[in-house]
mmCIF file of C-alpha atoms in Angstrom:
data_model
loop_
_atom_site.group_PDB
_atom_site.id
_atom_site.type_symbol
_atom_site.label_atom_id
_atom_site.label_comp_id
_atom_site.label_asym_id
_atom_site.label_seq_id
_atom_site.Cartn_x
_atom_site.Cartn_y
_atom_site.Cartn_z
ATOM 1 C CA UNK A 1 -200.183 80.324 86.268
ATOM 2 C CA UNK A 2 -196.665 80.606 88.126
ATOM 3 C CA UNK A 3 -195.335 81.210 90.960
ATOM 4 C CA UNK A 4 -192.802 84.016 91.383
ATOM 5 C CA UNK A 5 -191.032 85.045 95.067
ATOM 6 C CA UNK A 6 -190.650 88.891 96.156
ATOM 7 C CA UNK A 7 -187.929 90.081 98.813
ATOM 8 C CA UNK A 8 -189.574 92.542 101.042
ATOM 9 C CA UNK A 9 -188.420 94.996 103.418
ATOM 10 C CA UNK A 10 -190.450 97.133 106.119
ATOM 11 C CA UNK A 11 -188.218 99.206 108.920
ATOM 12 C CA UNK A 12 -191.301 98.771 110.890
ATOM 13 C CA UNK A 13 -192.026 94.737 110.724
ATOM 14 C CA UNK A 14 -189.879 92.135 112.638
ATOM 15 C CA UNK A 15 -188.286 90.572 111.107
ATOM 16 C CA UNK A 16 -187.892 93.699 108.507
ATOM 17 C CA UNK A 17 -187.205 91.655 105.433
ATOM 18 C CA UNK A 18 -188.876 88.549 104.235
ATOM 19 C CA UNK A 19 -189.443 86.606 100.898
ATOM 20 C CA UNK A 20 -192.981 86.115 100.314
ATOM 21 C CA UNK A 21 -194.546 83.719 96.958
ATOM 22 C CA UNK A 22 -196.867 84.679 94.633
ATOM 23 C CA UNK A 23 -198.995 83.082 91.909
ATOM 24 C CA UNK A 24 -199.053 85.112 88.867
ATOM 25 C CA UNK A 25 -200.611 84.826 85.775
ATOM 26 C CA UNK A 26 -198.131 83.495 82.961
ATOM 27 C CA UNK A 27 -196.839 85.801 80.195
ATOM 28 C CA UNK A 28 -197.375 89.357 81.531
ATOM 29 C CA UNK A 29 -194.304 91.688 82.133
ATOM 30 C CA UNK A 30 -193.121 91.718 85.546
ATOM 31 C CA UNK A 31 -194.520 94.638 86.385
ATOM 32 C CA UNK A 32 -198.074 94.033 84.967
ATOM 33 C CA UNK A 33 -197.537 91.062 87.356
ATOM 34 C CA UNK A 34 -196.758 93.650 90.117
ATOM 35 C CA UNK A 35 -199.736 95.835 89.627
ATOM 36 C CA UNK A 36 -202.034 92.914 89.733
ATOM 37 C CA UNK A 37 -200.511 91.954 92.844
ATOM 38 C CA UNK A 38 -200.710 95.222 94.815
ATOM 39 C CA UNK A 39 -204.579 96.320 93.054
ATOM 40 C CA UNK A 40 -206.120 92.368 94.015
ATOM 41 C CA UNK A 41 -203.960 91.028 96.913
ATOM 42 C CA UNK A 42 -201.646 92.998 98.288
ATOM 43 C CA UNK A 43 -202.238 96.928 98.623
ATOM 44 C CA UNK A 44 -199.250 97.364 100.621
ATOM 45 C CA UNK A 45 -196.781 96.000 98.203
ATOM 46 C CA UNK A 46 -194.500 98.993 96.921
ATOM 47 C CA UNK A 47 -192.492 99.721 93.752
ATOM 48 C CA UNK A 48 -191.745 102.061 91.397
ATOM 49 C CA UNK A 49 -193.410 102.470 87.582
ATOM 50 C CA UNK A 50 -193.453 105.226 85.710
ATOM 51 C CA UNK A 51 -193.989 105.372 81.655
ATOM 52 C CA UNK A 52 -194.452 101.280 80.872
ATOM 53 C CA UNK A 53 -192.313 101.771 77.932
ATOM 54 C CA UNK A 54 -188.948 101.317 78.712
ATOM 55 C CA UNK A 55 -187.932 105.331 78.900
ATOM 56 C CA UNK A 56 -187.829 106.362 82.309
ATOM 57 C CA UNK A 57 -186.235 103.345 84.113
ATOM 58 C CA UNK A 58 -187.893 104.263 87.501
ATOM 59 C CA UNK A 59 -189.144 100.052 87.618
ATOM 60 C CA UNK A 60 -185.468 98.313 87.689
ATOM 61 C CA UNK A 61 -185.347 95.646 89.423
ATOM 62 C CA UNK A 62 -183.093 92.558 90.400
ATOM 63 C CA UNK A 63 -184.549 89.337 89.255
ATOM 64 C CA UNK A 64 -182.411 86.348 89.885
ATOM 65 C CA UNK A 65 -179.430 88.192 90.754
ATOM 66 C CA UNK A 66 -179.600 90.206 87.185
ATOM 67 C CA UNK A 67 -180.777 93.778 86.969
ATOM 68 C CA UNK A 68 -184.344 94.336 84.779
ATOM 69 C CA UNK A 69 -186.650 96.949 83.664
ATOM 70 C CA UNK A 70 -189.928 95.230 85.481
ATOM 71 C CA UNK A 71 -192.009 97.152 82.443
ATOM 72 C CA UNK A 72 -189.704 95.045 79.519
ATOM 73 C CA UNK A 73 -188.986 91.454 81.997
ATOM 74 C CA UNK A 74 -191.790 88.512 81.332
ATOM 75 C CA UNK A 75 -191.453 86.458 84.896
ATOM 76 C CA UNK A 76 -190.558 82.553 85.148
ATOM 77 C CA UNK A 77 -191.844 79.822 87.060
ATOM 78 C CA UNK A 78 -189.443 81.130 90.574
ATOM 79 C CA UNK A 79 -188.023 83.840 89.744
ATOM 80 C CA UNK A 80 -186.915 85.752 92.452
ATOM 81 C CA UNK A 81 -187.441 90.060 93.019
ATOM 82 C CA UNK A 82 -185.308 91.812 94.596
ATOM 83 C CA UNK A 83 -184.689 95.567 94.729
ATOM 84 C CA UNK A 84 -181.862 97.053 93.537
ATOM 85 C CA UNK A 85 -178.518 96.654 95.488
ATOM 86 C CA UNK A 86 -175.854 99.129 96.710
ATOM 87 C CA UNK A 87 -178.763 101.904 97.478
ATOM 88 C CA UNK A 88 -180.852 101.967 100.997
ATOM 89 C CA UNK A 89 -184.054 99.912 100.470
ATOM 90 C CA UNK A 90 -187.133 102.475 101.449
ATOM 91 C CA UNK A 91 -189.582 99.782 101.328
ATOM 92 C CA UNK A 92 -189.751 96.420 99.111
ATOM 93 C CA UNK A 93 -188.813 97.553 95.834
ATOM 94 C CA UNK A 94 -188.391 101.153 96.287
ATOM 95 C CA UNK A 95 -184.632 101.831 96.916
ATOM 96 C CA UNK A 96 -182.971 105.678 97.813
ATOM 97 C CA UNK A 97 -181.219 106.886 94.569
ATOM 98 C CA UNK A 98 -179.863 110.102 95.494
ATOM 99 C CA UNK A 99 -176.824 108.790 96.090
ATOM 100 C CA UNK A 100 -176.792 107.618 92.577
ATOM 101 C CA UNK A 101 -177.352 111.191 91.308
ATOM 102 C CA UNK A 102 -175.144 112.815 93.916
ATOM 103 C CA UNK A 103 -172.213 111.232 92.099
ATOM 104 C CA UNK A 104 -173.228 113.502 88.864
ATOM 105 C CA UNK A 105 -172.667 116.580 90.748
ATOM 106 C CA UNK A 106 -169.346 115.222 92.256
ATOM 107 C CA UNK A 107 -168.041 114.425 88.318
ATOM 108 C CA UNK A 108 -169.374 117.793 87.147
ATOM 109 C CA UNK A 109 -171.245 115.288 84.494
ATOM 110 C CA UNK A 110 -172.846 118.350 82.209
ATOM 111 C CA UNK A 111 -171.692 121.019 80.283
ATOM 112 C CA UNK A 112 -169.441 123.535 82.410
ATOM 113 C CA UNK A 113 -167.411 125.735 80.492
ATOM 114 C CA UNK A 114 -168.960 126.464 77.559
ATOM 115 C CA UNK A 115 -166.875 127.135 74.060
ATOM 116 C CA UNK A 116 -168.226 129.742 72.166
ATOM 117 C CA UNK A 117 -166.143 128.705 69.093
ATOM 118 C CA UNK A 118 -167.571 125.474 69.090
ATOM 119 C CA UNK A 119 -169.188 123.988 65.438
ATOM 120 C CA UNK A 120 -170.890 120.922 66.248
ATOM 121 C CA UNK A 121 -170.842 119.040 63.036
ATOM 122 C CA UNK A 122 -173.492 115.770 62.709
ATOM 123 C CA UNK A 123 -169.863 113.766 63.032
ATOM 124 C CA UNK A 124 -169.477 114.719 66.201
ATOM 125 C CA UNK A 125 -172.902 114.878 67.360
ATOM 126 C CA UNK A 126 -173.227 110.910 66.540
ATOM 127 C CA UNK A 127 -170.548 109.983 68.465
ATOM 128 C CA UNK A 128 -171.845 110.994 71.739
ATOM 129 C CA UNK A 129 -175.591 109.785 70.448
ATOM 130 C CA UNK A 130 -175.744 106.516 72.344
ATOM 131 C CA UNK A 131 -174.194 108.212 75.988
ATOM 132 C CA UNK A 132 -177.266 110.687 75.895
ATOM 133 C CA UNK A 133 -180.156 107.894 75.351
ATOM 134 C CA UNK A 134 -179.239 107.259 79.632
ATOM 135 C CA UNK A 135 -182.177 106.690 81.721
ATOM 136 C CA UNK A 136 -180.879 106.691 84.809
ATOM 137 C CA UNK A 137 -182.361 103.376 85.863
ATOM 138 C CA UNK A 138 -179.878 102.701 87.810
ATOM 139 C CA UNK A 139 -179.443 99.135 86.797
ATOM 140 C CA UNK A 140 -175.834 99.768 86.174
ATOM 141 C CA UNK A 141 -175.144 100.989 89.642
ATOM 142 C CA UNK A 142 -176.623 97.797 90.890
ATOM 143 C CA UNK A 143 -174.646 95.277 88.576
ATOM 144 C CA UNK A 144 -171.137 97.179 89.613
ATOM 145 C CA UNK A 145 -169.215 95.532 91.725
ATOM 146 C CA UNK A 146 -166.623 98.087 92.591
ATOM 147 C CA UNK A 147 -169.126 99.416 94.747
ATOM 148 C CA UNK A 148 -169.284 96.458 96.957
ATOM 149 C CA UNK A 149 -165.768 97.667 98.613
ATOM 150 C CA UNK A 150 -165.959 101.156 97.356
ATOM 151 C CA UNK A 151 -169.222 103.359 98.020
ATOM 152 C CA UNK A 152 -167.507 106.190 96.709
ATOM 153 C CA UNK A 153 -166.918 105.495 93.577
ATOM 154 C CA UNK A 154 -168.554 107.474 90.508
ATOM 155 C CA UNK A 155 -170.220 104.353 89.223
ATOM 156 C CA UNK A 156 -171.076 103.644 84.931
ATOM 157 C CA UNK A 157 -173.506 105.664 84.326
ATOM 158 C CA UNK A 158 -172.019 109.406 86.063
ATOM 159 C CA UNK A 159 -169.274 108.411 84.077
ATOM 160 C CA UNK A 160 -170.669 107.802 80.839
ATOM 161 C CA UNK A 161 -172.071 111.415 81.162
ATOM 162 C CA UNK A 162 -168.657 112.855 81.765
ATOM 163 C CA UNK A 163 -167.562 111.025 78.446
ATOM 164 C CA UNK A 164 -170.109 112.413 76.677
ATOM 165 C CA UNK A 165 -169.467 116.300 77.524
ATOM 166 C CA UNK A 166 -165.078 114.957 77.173
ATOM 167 C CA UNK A 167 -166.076 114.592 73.420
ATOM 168 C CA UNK A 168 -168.563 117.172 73.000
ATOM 169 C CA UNK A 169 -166.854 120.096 70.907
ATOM 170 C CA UNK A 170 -168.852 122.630 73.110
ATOM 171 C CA UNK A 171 -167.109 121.791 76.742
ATOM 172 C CA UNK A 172 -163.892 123.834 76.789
ATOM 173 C CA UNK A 173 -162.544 122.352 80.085
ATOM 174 C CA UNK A 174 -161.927 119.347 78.842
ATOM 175 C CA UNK A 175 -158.555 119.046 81.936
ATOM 176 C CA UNK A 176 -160.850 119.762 84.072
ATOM 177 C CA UNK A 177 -163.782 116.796 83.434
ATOM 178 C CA UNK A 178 -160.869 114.566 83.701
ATOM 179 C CA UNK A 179 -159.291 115.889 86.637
ATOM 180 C CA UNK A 180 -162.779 114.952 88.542
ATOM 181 C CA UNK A 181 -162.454 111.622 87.804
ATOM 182 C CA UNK A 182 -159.278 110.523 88.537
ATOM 183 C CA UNK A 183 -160.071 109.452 92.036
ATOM 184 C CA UNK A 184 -162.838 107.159 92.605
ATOM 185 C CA UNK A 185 -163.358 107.438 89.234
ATOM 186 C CA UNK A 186 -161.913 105.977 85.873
ATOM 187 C CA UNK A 187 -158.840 104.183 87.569
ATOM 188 C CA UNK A 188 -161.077 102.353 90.284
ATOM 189 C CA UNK A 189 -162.996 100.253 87.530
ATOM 190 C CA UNK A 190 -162.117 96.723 87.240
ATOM 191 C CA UNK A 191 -163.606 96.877 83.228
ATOM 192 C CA UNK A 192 -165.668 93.506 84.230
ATOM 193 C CA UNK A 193 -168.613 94.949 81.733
ATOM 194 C CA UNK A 194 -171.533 94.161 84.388
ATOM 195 C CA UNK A 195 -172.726 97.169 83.917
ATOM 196 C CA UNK A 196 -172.805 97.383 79.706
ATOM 197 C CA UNK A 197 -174.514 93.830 80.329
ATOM 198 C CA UNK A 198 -177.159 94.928 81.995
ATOM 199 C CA UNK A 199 -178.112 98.896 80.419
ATOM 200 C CA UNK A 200 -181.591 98.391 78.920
ATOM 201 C CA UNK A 201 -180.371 101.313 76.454
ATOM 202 C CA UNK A 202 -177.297 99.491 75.083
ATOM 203 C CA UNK A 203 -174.807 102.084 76.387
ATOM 204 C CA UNK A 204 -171.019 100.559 76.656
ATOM 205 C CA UNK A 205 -170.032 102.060 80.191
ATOM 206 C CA UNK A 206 -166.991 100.214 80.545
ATOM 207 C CA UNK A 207 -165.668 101.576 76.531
ATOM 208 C CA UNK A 208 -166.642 104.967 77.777
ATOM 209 C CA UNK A 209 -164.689 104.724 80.673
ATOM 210 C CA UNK A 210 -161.588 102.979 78.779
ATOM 211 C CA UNK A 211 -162.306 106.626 76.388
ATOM 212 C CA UNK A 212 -161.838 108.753 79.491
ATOM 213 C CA UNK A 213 -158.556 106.613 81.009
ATOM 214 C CA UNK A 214 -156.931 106.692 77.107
ATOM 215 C CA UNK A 215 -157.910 110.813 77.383
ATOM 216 C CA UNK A 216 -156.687 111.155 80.885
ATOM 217 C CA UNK A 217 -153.130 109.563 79.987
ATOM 218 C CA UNK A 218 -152.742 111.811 76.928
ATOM 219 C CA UNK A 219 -153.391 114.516 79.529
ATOM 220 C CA UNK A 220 -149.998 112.564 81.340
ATOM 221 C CA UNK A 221 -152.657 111.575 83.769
ATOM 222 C CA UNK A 222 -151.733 108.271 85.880
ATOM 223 C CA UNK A 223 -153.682 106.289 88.433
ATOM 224 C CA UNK A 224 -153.657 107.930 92.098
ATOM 225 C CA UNK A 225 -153.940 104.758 93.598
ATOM 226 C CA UNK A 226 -150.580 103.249 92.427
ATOM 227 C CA UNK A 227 -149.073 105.526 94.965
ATOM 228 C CA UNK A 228 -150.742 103.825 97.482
ATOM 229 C CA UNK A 229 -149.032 100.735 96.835
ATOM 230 C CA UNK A 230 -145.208 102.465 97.370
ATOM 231 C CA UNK A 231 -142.635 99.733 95.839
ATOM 232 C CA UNK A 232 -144.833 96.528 96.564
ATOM 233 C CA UNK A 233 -142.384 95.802 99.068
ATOM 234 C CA UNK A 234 -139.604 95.179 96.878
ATOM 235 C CA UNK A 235 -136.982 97.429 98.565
ATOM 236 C CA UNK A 236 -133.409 96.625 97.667
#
């Protein structure tokens, strides 16, 4: 057996967030550990599971400051469980998303303008292959930490998706995926590769994102933000 500690949060309890230790049984996943926890000690313990298998991503987690899939993650003598950051915590585990998606409709991050032309050749279907295997989970959201001074910001994964419909033959606004991303978008990323680090799928967020700022200067687009910064004081 080990001992393992989970962050909780209730609106309703004072104080509203506490750590509480648990003895779990060694080499189960995380959230097999969970489950036991919530069916033989704990029914009011919340969190999310879906498939077990690593496809829908609805069980990310923090452990130890690192984002997990709790269906994939074996626990270790005190680990600690957090939920995800940079989303409002519902109850333990269970964090509000929506924002997460919301940023896909802001970014347009689907097919908009379809070309009827368009021959999609296996080339070009492989090269957005890897982009379209995105869960969702969220995990990248939580490792990026743009969003600790920016909550607007498009975050990995919405951008990923624009990426992949940038380099599918099929989108014939290409101008106009990139113009939705120039603020709070592709320029705002400081390319630390959290987020790549932590995608259970092995999607590159931060190349995809260098993809769309190489495409958005051959479109002679430029970062908004430099504007902000005038002459860096250097008036003559």
């Amino acid at each position: 057996m080990i001992k393992i500690s989970i962050k909780r949060y209730h609106a309703g309890r004072e104080p509203a967030e506490i750590v509480q230790e648990w003895e779990i049984e060694e080499g189960v996943t995380l959230l097999e550990a969970l489950t036991s926890i919530k069916t033989k000690k704990d029914p009011t313990l919340t969190f999310r599971s879906g498939c077990r298998s690593c496809v829908c991503g609805s069980c990310a987690v923090r452990v130890n400051g690192r984002e997990v899939l709790a269906c994939a993650y074996k626990p270790e003598e005190g680990d600690l469980v957090e939920p995800l950051r940079f989303a409002p915590v519902i109850k333990d585990l269970v964090t509000d998303q929506s924002g997460g998606f919301e940023t896909l409709k802001r970014v347009g991050a689907w097919l908009g303008t379809p070309n009827p032309e368009a021959v999609v050749t296996p080339e070009a279907e492989k090269r957005t292959e890897v982009q379209t295997d995105c869960i969702l989970c969220h995990s990248c959201y939580s490792a990026c930490p743009v969003f600790e001074t920016q909550p607007l910001f498009a975050g990995p994964f919405a951008l990923t998706r624009v990426w992949r419909y940038v380099a599918d033959p099929r989108e014939a606004d290409v101008e106009g995926k990139i113009d939705a991303v120039q603020r709070d978008g592709v320029w705002d990323c400081t390319l630390c590769g959290e987020c790549t680090a932590v995608c259970p799928q092995g999607i590159d967020p931060k190349n995809d994102i260098l993809m769309l700022r190489s495409k958005s200067t051959q479109m002679d687009r430029t970062d908004p933000n430099m504007g902000a910064f005038g002459s860096f004081g250097l008036d003559f």
